[in-house]
Amino acid sequence: MPNSFKRLDAHLSSLGYCTRSEGVKFLKMFRVCIEGVRVFDPRLKAHHDQITVDDAPLDPETLTVVLHKPSGFICSHSDAGKLIYSLLPLRWQRRNPKLSTVGRLDSDTTGVILITDDGALNHRLTSPKSDIVKVYEATLAQPLRGDEAEIFASGTLLLHGEKKPLLPAKLEVLSPDKVRLEICEGKYHQVKRMFGAVGNRVVALHRIRFGMYDLQGLGEGEYKVLS
Ligand code: URA
């Protein structure tokens, strides 16, 4: 719970500074202070804000970052391949509770993704009831045929395997084979399946916005902590 007293070794290990068993060794390295006073006893308790490591404030107790996902990284903790978390500092990768992506992007999709260890926030943003707007730019294999915007806006498009039609989505044509698409659901492979349903194929997909968050000038693989 934020702002309660924490036992040093438990708190530092939950933030990824050390493992629980390394706590004693870590404190012996003269790295930890409580209110500016060096401390060595892992059993001491303090408020999060009173503790420093190497004279720097601790990482936030709950951490949420916006990341510009590059292609080729997987939004999973366990699949084989390059995991999206490997783009973050090692200390953050060791946090407990773990950081998790807010929803998923396909391995070949680039752009905005939020990563958080705030389970309640993650649940709120990904719940089927959430109507967070996601904006994508897609490059298509074939030029548009002309009726896609109307079909996507109709609220009647039923994707293969789904019981309910998709909510209306807004399509903006950027060029004959490039579009911007605004959706407020997050069904599995939704954008690719939407274009599949109108006889086309997405060859590149980039998310430019998730709710109020955009890329904020971040380059591929770069991230920013959200307050
Ligand atoms: N829709 C897709 O098809 N893929 C993504 O990665 C995101 C939305």
PDB file of C-alpha atoms and ligand atoms in Angstrom:
ATOM      1  CA  MET A   1       0.000   0.000   0.000  1.00  0.00           C
ATOM      2  CA  PRO A   2       1.535   3.381  -0.958  1.00  0.00           C
ATOM      3  CA  ASN A   3       2.811   5.541   1.890  1.00  0.00           C
ATOM      4  CA  SER A   4       2.854   2.844   4.555  1.00  0.00           C
ATOM      5  CA  PHE A   5       6.013   1.771   6.394  1.00  0.00           C
ATOM      6  CA  LYS A   6       7.971  -0.847   4.456  1.00  0.00           C
ATOM      7  CA  ARG A   7      10.656  -3.204   5.597  1.00  0.00           C
ATOM      8  CA  LEU A   8      13.744  -2.232   3.610  1.00  0.00           C
ATOM      9  CA  ASP A   9      14.756  -5.609   2.173  1.00  0.00           C
ATOM     10  CA  ALA A  10      11.190  -6.470   1.147  1.00  0.00           C
ATOM     11  CA  HIS A  11      10.549  -3.065  -0.384  1.00  0.00           C
ATOM     12  CA  LEU A  12      13.826  -2.851  -2.301  1.00  0.00           C
ATOM     13  CA  SER A  13      13.366  -6.330  -3.688  1.00  0.00           C
ATOM     14  CA  SER A  14       9.756  -5.624  -4.734  1.00  0.00           C
ATOM     15  CA  LEU A  15      11.085  -2.632  -6.698  1.00  0.00           C
ATOM     16  CA  GLY A  16      13.765  -4.800  -8.326  1.00  0.00           C
ATOM     17  CA  TYR A  17      16.836  -3.222  -6.681  1.00  0.00           C
ATOM     18  CA  CYS A  18      17.911  -6.625  -5.353  1.00  0.00           C
ATOM     19  CA  THR A  19      16.421 -10.025  -4.688  1.00  0.00           C
ATOM     20  CA  ARG A  20      15.061 -10.686  -1.196  1.00  0.00           C
ATOM     21  CA  SER A  21      18.077 -12.862  -0.426  1.00  0.00           C
ATOM     22  CA  GLU A  22      20.490 -10.190  -1.704  1.00  0.00           C
ATOM     23  CA  GLY A  23      18.929  -7.558   0.593  1.00  0.00           C
ATOM     24  CA  VAL A  24      21.535  -7.887   3.370  1.00  0.00           C
ATOM     25  CA  LYS A  25      24.445  -7.702   0.908  1.00  0.00           C
ATOM     26  CA  PHE A  26      22.847  -4.760  -0.906  1.00  0.00           C
ATOM     27  CA  LEU A  27      22.447  -2.771   2.297  1.00  0.00           C
ATOM     28  CA  LYS A  28      26.041  -3.512   3.310  1.00  0.00           C
ATOM     29  CA  MET A  29      27.214  -1.768   0.141  1.00  0.00           C
ATOM     30  CA  PHE A  30      26.525   1.681   1.659  1.00  0.00           C
ATOM     31  CA  ARG A  31      23.945   2.382  -1.016  1.00  0.00           C
ATOM     32  CA  VAL A  32      20.792   2.930   1.021  1.00  0.00           C
ATOM     33  CA  CYS A  33      19.778   5.923   3.155  1.00  0.00           C
ATOM     34  CA  ILE A  34      16.719   6.744   5.193  1.00  0.00           C
ATOM     35  CA  GLU A  35      16.271  10.513   5.340  1.00  0.00           C
ATOM     36  CA  GLY A  36      19.904  10.977   4.339  1.00  0.00           C
ATOM     37  CA  VAL A  37      21.352   8.605   6.952  1.00  0.00           C
ATOM     38  CA  ARG A  38      23.156   5.481   5.672  1.00  0.00           C
ATOM     39  CA  VAL A  39      21.486   2.318   6.930  1.00  0.00           C
ATOM     40  CA  PHE A  40      22.593  -1.304   6.916  1.00  0.00           C
ATOM     41  CA  ASP A  41      19.844  -3.216   8.696  1.00  0.00           C
ATOM     42  CA  PRO A  42      17.453  -4.897   6.236  1.00  0.00           C
ATOM     43  CA  ARG A  43      14.786  -5.139   8.927  1.00  0.00           C
ATOM     44  CA  LEU A  44      14.440  -1.358   9.286  1.00  0.00           C
ATOM     45  CA  LYS A  45      11.149   0.145   8.180  1.00  0.00           C
ATOM     46  CA  ALA A  46      10.574   3.453   6.389  1.00  0.00           C
ATOM     47  CA  HIS A  47       8.193   5.251   4.074  1.00  0.00           C
ATOM     48  CA  HIS A  48       8.938   4.876   0.372  1.00  0.00           C
ATOM     49  CA  ASP A  49       9.669   8.609   0.054  1.00  0.00           C
ATOM     50  CA  GLN A  50      12.241   8.576   2.879  1.00  0.00           C
ATOM     51  CA  ILE A  51      14.452   5.992   1.171  1.00  0.00           C
ATOM     52  CA  THR A  52      17.200   6.709  -1.361  1.00  0.00           C
ATOM     53  CA  VAL A  53      19.553   4.359  -3.196  1.00  0.00           C
ATOM     54  CA  ASP A  54      22.861   5.798  -4.388  1.00  0.00           C
ATOM     55  CA  ASP A  55      21.476   9.187  -3.286  1.00  0.00           C
ATOM     56  CA  ALA A  56      18.586   8.972  -5.782  1.00  0.00           C
ATOM     57  CA  PRO A  57      14.889   8.687  -4.883  1.00  0.00           C
ATOM     58  CA  LEU A  58      13.395   5.241  -5.380  1.00  0.00           C
ATOM     59  CA  ASP A  59      11.507   4.348  -8.544  1.00  0.00           C
ATOM     60  CA  PRO A  60       7.761   5.024  -8.158  1.00  0.00           C
ATOM     61  CA  GLU A  61       5.804   2.485  -6.136  1.00  0.00           C
ATOM     62  CA  THR A  62       3.473   1.902  -9.038  1.00  0.00           C
ATOM     63  CA  LEU A  63       5.059   2.318 -12.422  1.00  0.00           C
ATOM     64  CA  THR A  64       3.328   3.081 -15.714  1.00  0.00           C
ATOM     65  CA  VAL A  65       5.269   3.785 -18.880  1.00  0.00           C
ATOM     66  CA  VAL A  66       4.396   4.573 -22.463  1.00  0.00           C
ATOM     67  CA  LEU A  67       6.672   2.732 -24.881  1.00  0.00           C
ATOM     68  CA  HIS A  68       7.164   3.067 -28.626  1.00  0.00           C
ATOM     69  CA  LYS A  69       7.057  -0.612 -29.524  1.00  0.00           C
ATOM     70  CA  PRO A  70       9.366  -1.641 -32.336  1.00  0.00           C
ATOM     71  CA  SER A  71       8.457  -4.481 -34.690  1.00  0.00           C
ATOM     72  CA  GLY A  72       9.630  -7.956 -33.670  1.00  0.00           C
ATOM     73  CA  PHE A  73       8.912  -7.703 -29.928  1.00  0.00           C
ATOM     74  CA  ILE A  74       6.281  -9.860 -28.241  1.00  0.00           C
ATOM     75  CA  CYS A  75       3.792  -8.613 -25.630  1.00  0.00           C
ATOM     76  CA  SER A  76       4.178 -11.655 -23.395  1.00  0.00           C
ATOM     77  CA  HIS A  77       6.128 -12.756 -20.338  1.00  0.00           C
ATOM     78  CA  SER A  78       6.737 -16.282 -21.531  1.00  0.00           C
ATOM     79  CA  ASP A  79       6.675 -16.799 -25.317  1.00  0.00           C
ATOM     80  CA  ALA A  80       9.881 -17.609 -27.144  1.00  0.00           C
ATOM     81  CA  GLY A  81      11.402 -14.619 -28.920  1.00  0.00           C
ATOM     82  CA  LYS A  82      12.219 -11.034 -28.031  1.00  0.00           C
ATOM     83  CA  LEU A  83       9.985  -9.932 -25.168  1.00  0.00           C
ATOM     84  CA  ILE A  84       8.842  -6.320 -25.004  1.00  0.00           C
ATOM     85  CA  TYR A  85       9.987  -6.101 -21.356  1.00  0.00           C
ATOM     86  CA  SER A  86      13.605  -6.552 -22.442  1.00  0.00           C
ATOM     87  CA  LEU A  87      13.412  -2.956 -23.740  1.00  0.00           C
ATOM     88  CA  LEU A  88      13.051  -1.718 -20.136  1.00  0.00           C
ATOM     89  CA  PRO A  89      15.752  -1.415 -17.451  1.00  0.00           C
ATOM     90  CA  LEU A  90      16.635  -4.728 -15.783  1.00  0.00           C
ATOM     91  CA  ARG A  91      15.522  -3.385 -12.405  1.00  0.00           C
ATOM     92  CA  TRP A  92      12.021  -2.765 -13.717  1.00  0.00           C
ATOM     93  CA  GLN A  93      11.929  -6.241 -15.210  1.00  0.00           C
ATOM     94  CA  ARG A  94      12.492  -7.655 -11.702  1.00  0.00           C
ATOM     95  CA  ARG A  95       9.647  -5.730 -10.040  1.00  0.00           C
ATOM     96  CA  ASN A  96       7.007  -7.611  -8.134  1.00  0.00           C
ATOM     97  CA  PRO A  97       4.135  -7.192  -8.956  1.00  0.00           C
ATOM     98  CA  LYS A  98       5.345  -7.577 -12.518  1.00  0.00           C
ATOM     99  CA  LEU A  99       4.999  -4.972 -15.225  1.00  0.00           C
ATOM    100  CA  SER A 100       2.468  -6.038 -17.863  1.00  0.00           C
ATOM    101  CA  THR A 101       1.359  -4.528 -21.132  1.00  0.00           C
ATOM    102  CA  VAL A 102      -2.072  -2.903 -21.232  1.00  0.00           C
ATOM    103  CA  GLY A 103      -3.578  -5.148 -23.877  1.00  0.00           C
ATOM    104  CA  ARG A 104      -1.335  -6.461 -26.619  1.00  0.00           C
ATOM    105  CA  LEU A 105       0.069  -5.488 -29.966  1.00  0.00           C
ATOM    106  CA  ASP A 106       1.069  -8.142 -32.488  1.00  0.00           C
ATOM    107  CA  SER A 107       4.770  -8.785 -32.832  1.00  0.00           C
ATOM    108  CA  ASP A 108       4.849  -6.963 -36.185  1.00  0.00           C
ATOM    109  CA  THR A 109       2.778  -3.977 -34.966  1.00  0.00           C
ATOM    110  CA  THR A 110       4.642  -0.844 -33.901  1.00  0.00           C
ATOM    111  CA  GLY A 111       3.664   2.194 -31.851  1.00  0.00           C
ATOM    112  CA  VAL A 112       2.113   3.207 -28.556  1.00  0.00           C
ATOM    113  CA  ILE A 113       1.780   0.670 -25.792  1.00  0.00           C
ATOM    114  CA  LEU A 114       1.314   1.240 -22.082  1.00  0.00           C
ATOM    115  CA  ILE A 115       3.095  -0.988 -19.597  1.00  0.00           C
ATOM    116  CA  THR A 116       2.142  -0.930 -15.932  1.00  0.00           C
ATOM    117  CA  ASP A 117       2.290  -2.818 -12.655  1.00  0.00           C
ATOM    118  CA  ASP A 118      -0.958  -1.180 -11.577  1.00  0.00           C
ATOM    119  CA  GLY A 119      -3.317  -4.130 -11.924  1.00  0.00           C
ATOM    120  CA  ALA A 120      -6.467  -2.079 -11.304  1.00  0.00           C
ATOM    121  CA  LEU A 121      -5.508   0.455 -13.986  1.00  0.00           C
ATOM    122  CA  ASN A 122      -4.676  -2.319 -16.432  1.00  0.00           C
ATOM    123  CA  HIS A 123      -8.005  -3.998 -15.793  1.00  0.00           C
ATOM    124  CA  ARG A 124      -9.908  -0.736 -16.183  1.00  0.00           C
ATOM    125  CA  LEU A 125      -8.233   0.092 -19.503  1.00  0.00           C
ATOM    126  CA  THR A 126      -8.635  -3.373 -21.009  1.00  0.00           C
ATOM    127  CA  SER A 127     -12.059  -4.345 -19.698  1.00  0.00           C
ATOM    128  CA  PRO A 128     -14.591  -4.996 -22.474  1.00  0.00           C
ATOM    129  CA  LYS A 129     -16.601  -2.117 -20.972  1.00  0.00           C
ATOM    130  CA  SER A 130     -13.721   0.317 -21.477  1.00  0.00           C
ATOM    131  CA  ASP A 131     -14.278   2.517 -24.507  1.00  0.00           C
ATOM    132  CA  ILE A 132     -10.702   3.755 -24.815  1.00  0.00           C
ATOM    133  CA  VAL A 133     -10.061   4.994 -28.344  1.00  0.00           C
ATOM    134  CA  LYS A 134      -7.143   3.413 -30.202  1.00  0.00           C
ATOM    135  CA  VAL A 135      -5.900   4.975 -33.406  1.00  0.00           C
ATOM    136  CA  TYR A 136      -3.914   2.980 -35.939  1.00  0.00           C
ATOM    137  CA  GLU A 137      -2.261   3.729 -39.256  1.00  0.00           C
ATOM    138  CA  ALA A 138      -2.326   0.780 -41.589  1.00  0.00           C
ATOM    139  CA  THR A 139      -0.684   0.115 -44.927  1.00  0.00           C
ATOM    140  CA  LEU A 140      -2.722  -2.234 -47.087  1.00  0.00           C
ATOM    141  CA  ALA A 141      -1.753  -4.847 -49.650  1.00  0.00           C
ATOM    142  CA  GLN A 142      -4.423  -3.604 -52.116  1.00  0.00           C
ATOM    143  CA  PRO A 143      -5.792  -0.136 -52.852  1.00  0.00           C
ATOM    144  CA  LEU A 144      -9.063   0.584 -51.039  1.00  0.00           C
ATOM    145  CA  ARG A 145     -12.160  -0.321 -52.983  1.00  0.00           C
ATOM    146  CA  GLY A 146     -14.246   2.577 -51.641  1.00  0.00           C
ATOM    147  CA  ASP A 147     -16.922   1.121 -49.361  1.00  0.00           C
ATOM    148  CA  GLU A 148     -14.688   0.327 -46.356  1.00  0.00           C
ATOM    149  CA  ALA A 149     -15.377   3.522 -44.361  1.00  0.00           C
ATOM    150  CA  GLU A 150     -19.133   2.958 -44.636  1.00  0.00           C
ATOM    151  CA  ILE A 151     -18.876  -0.711 -43.636  1.00  0.00           C
ATOM    152  CA  PHE A 152     -16.623   0.008 -40.641  1.00  0.00           C
ATOM    153  CA  ALA A 153     -18.864   2.882 -39.489  1.00  0.00           C
ATOM    154  CA  SER A 154     -22.043   0.824 -39.791  1.00  0.00           C
ATOM    155  CA  GLY A 155     -21.778  -1.095 -36.533  1.00  0.00           C
ATOM    156  CA  THR A 156     -22.860  -4.226 -38.405  1.00  0.00           C
ATOM    157  CA  LEU A 157     -19.514  -5.778 -39.384  1.00  0.00           C
ATOM    158  CA  LEU A 158     -19.385  -9.272 -37.889  1.00  0.00           C
ATOM    159  CA  LEU A 159     -15.911 -10.778 -37.773  1.00  0.00           C
ATOM    160  CA  HIS A 160     -15.433 -14.490 -38.273  1.00  0.00           C
ATOM    161  CA  GLY A 161     -15.853 -16.348 -34.973  1.00  0.00           C
ATOM    162  CA  GLU A 162     -17.494 -13.404 -33.150  1.00  0.00           C
ATOM    163  CA  LYS A 163     -21.058 -13.384 -31.849  1.00  0.00           C
ATOM    164  CA  LYS A 164     -21.577  -9.618 -31.884  1.00  0.00           C
ATOM    165  CA  PRO A 165     -20.861  -7.096 -34.646  1.00  0.00           C
ATOM    166  CA  LEU A 166     -18.093  -4.566 -34.103  1.00  0.00           C
ATOM    167  CA  LEU A 167     -18.901  -1.142 -32.738  1.00  0.00           C
ATOM    168  CA  PRO A 168     -18.723   1.640 -35.338  1.00  0.00           C
ATOM    169  CA  ALA A 169     -15.156   2.561 -36.283  1.00  0.00           C
ATOM    170  CA  LYS A 170     -13.905   5.649 -38.107  1.00  0.00           C
ATOM    171  CA  LEU A 171     -11.764   5.260 -41.211  1.00  0.00           C
ATOM    172  CA  GLU A 172      -9.804   8.129 -42.709  1.00  0.00           C
ATOM    173  CA  VAL A 173      -8.171   7.585 -46.080  1.00  0.00           C
ATOM    174  CA  LEU A 174      -4.589   8.874 -46.241  1.00  0.00           C
ATOM    175  CA  SER A 175      -3.741   7.499 -49.699  1.00  0.00           C
ATOM    176  CA  PRO A 176      -5.111   4.684 -51.901  1.00  0.00           C
ATOM    177  CA  ASP A 177      -3.390   2.066 -49.708  1.00  0.00           C
ATOM    178  CA  LYS A 178      -2.900   3.918 -46.405  1.00  0.00           C
ATOM    179  CA  VAL A 179      -5.517   4.605 -43.755  1.00  0.00           C
ATOM    180  CA  ARG A 180      -6.023   5.878 -40.256  1.00  0.00           C
ATOM    181  CA  LEU A 181      -8.502   3.814 -38.264  1.00  0.00           C
ATOM    182  CA  GLU A 182     -10.079   4.722 -34.936  1.00  0.00           C
ATOM    183  CA  ILE A 183     -11.583   1.883 -32.917  1.00  0.00           C
ATOM    184  CA  CYS A 184     -12.854   1.654 -29.355  1.00  0.00           C
ATOM    185  CA  GLU A 185     -12.641  -2.113 -28.850  1.00  0.00           C
ATOM    186  CA  GLY A 186      -9.634  -4.384 -28.623  1.00  0.00           C
ATOM    187  CA  LYS A 187     -10.571  -7.708 -30.167  1.00  0.00           C
ATOM    188  CA  TYR A 188      -7.856 -10.179 -31.112  1.00  0.00           C
ATOM    189  CA  HIS A 189      -6.094  -9.026 -34.319  1.00  0.00           C
ATOM    190  CA  GLN A 190      -9.009  -6.626 -34.774  1.00  0.00           C
ATOM    191  CA  VAL A 191      -7.568  -4.273 -37.393  1.00  0.00           C
ATOM    192  CA  LYS A 192      -6.120  -7.072 -39.515  1.00  0.00           C
ATOM    193  CA  ARG A 193      -9.392  -9.017 -39.328  1.00  0.00           C
ATOM    194  CA  MET A 194     -11.426  -5.920 -40.254  1.00  0.00           C
ATOM    195  CA  PHE A 195      -9.438  -5.462 -43.439  1.00  0.00           C
ATOM    196  CA  GLY A 196      -9.542  -9.214 -44.066  1.00  0.00           C
ATOM    197  CA  ALA A 197     -13.349  -8.951 -43.899  1.00  0.00           C
ATOM    198  CA  VAL A 198     -13.349  -6.434 -46.756  1.00  0.00           C
ATOM    199  CA  GLY A 199     -11.015  -8.476 -48.969  1.00  0.00           C
ATOM    200  CA  ASN A 200      -7.765  -6.689 -48.126  1.00  0.00           C
ATOM    201  CA  ARG A 201      -4.685  -7.376 -46.002  1.00  0.00           C
ATOM    202  CA  VAL A 202      -2.706  -5.193 -43.608  1.00  0.00           C
ATOM    203  CA  VAL A 203       0.996  -5.210 -44.461  1.00  0.00           C
ATOM    204  CA  ALA A 204       2.115  -2.692 -41.808  1.00  0.00           C
ATOM    205  CA  LEU A 205       0.347  -1.533 -38.671  1.00  0.00           C
ATOM    206  CA  HIS A 206       1.322   1.294 -36.353  1.00  0.00           C
ATOM    207  CA  ARG A 207      -0.642   2.537 -33.342  1.00  0.00           C
ATOM    208  CA  ILE A 208      -0.422   6.292 -33.002  1.00  0.00           C
ATOM    209  CA  ARG A 209      -2.695   6.722 -29.999  1.00  0.00           C
ATOM    210  CA  PHE A 210      -4.065   4.780 -27.059  1.00  0.00           C
ATOM    211  CA  GLY A 211      -6.662   6.862 -25.200  1.00  0.00           C
ATOM    212  CA  MET A 212      -4.976  10.130 -24.256  1.00  0.00           C
ATOM    213  CA  TYR A 213      -1.465   8.795 -24.893  1.00  0.00           C
ATOM    214  CA  ASP A 214       0.465   9.287 -28.102  1.00  0.00           C
ATOM    215  CA  LEU A 215       4.130   8.691 -28.891  1.00  0.00           C
ATOM    216  CA  GLN A 216       5.210  12.020 -27.403  1.00  0.00           C
ATOM    217  CA  GLY A 217       8.209  12.165 -29.726  1.00  0.00           C
ATOM    218  CA  LEU A 218       9.563   8.802 -28.570  1.00  0.00           C
ATOM    219  CA  GLY A 219      11.726   6.910 -31.048  1.00  0.00           C
ATOM    220  CA  GLU A 220      11.328   3.140 -31.553  1.00  0.00           C
ATOM    221  CA  GLY A 221      12.231   1.294 -28.353  1.00  0.00           C
ATOM    222  CA  GLU A 222      12.134   4.488 -26.251  1.00  0.00           C
ATOM    223  CA  TYR A 223       9.809   4.880 -23.266  1.00  0.00           C
ATOM    224  CA  LYS A 224       8.682   7.512 -20.826  1.00  0.00           C
ATOM    225  CA  VAL A 225       7.411   7.175 -17.242  1.00  0.00           C
ATOM    226  CA  LEU A 226       3.876   8.525 -16.825  1.00  0.00           C
ATOM    227  CA  SER A 227       3.096  10.374 -13.648  1.00  0.00           C
TER     228      SER A 227
HETATM  229  N1  URA B   1      -5.186  -4.997 -34.429  1.00  0.00           N
HETATM  230  C1  URA B   1      -4.376  -5.912 -34.993  1.00  0.00           C
HETATM  231  O1  URA B   1      -4.765  -6.591 -35.916  1.00  0.00           O
HETATM  232  N2  URA B   1      -3.137  -6.049 -34.506  1.00  0.00           N
HETATM  233  C2  URA B   1      -2.640  -5.306 -33.492  1.00  0.00           C
HETATM  234  O2  URA B   1      -1.481  -5.462 -33.105  1.00  0.00           O
HETATM  235  C3  URA B   1      -3.496  -4.345 -32.933  1.00  0.00           C
HETATM  236  C4  URA B   1      -4.768  -4.217 -33.411  1.00  0.00           C
END
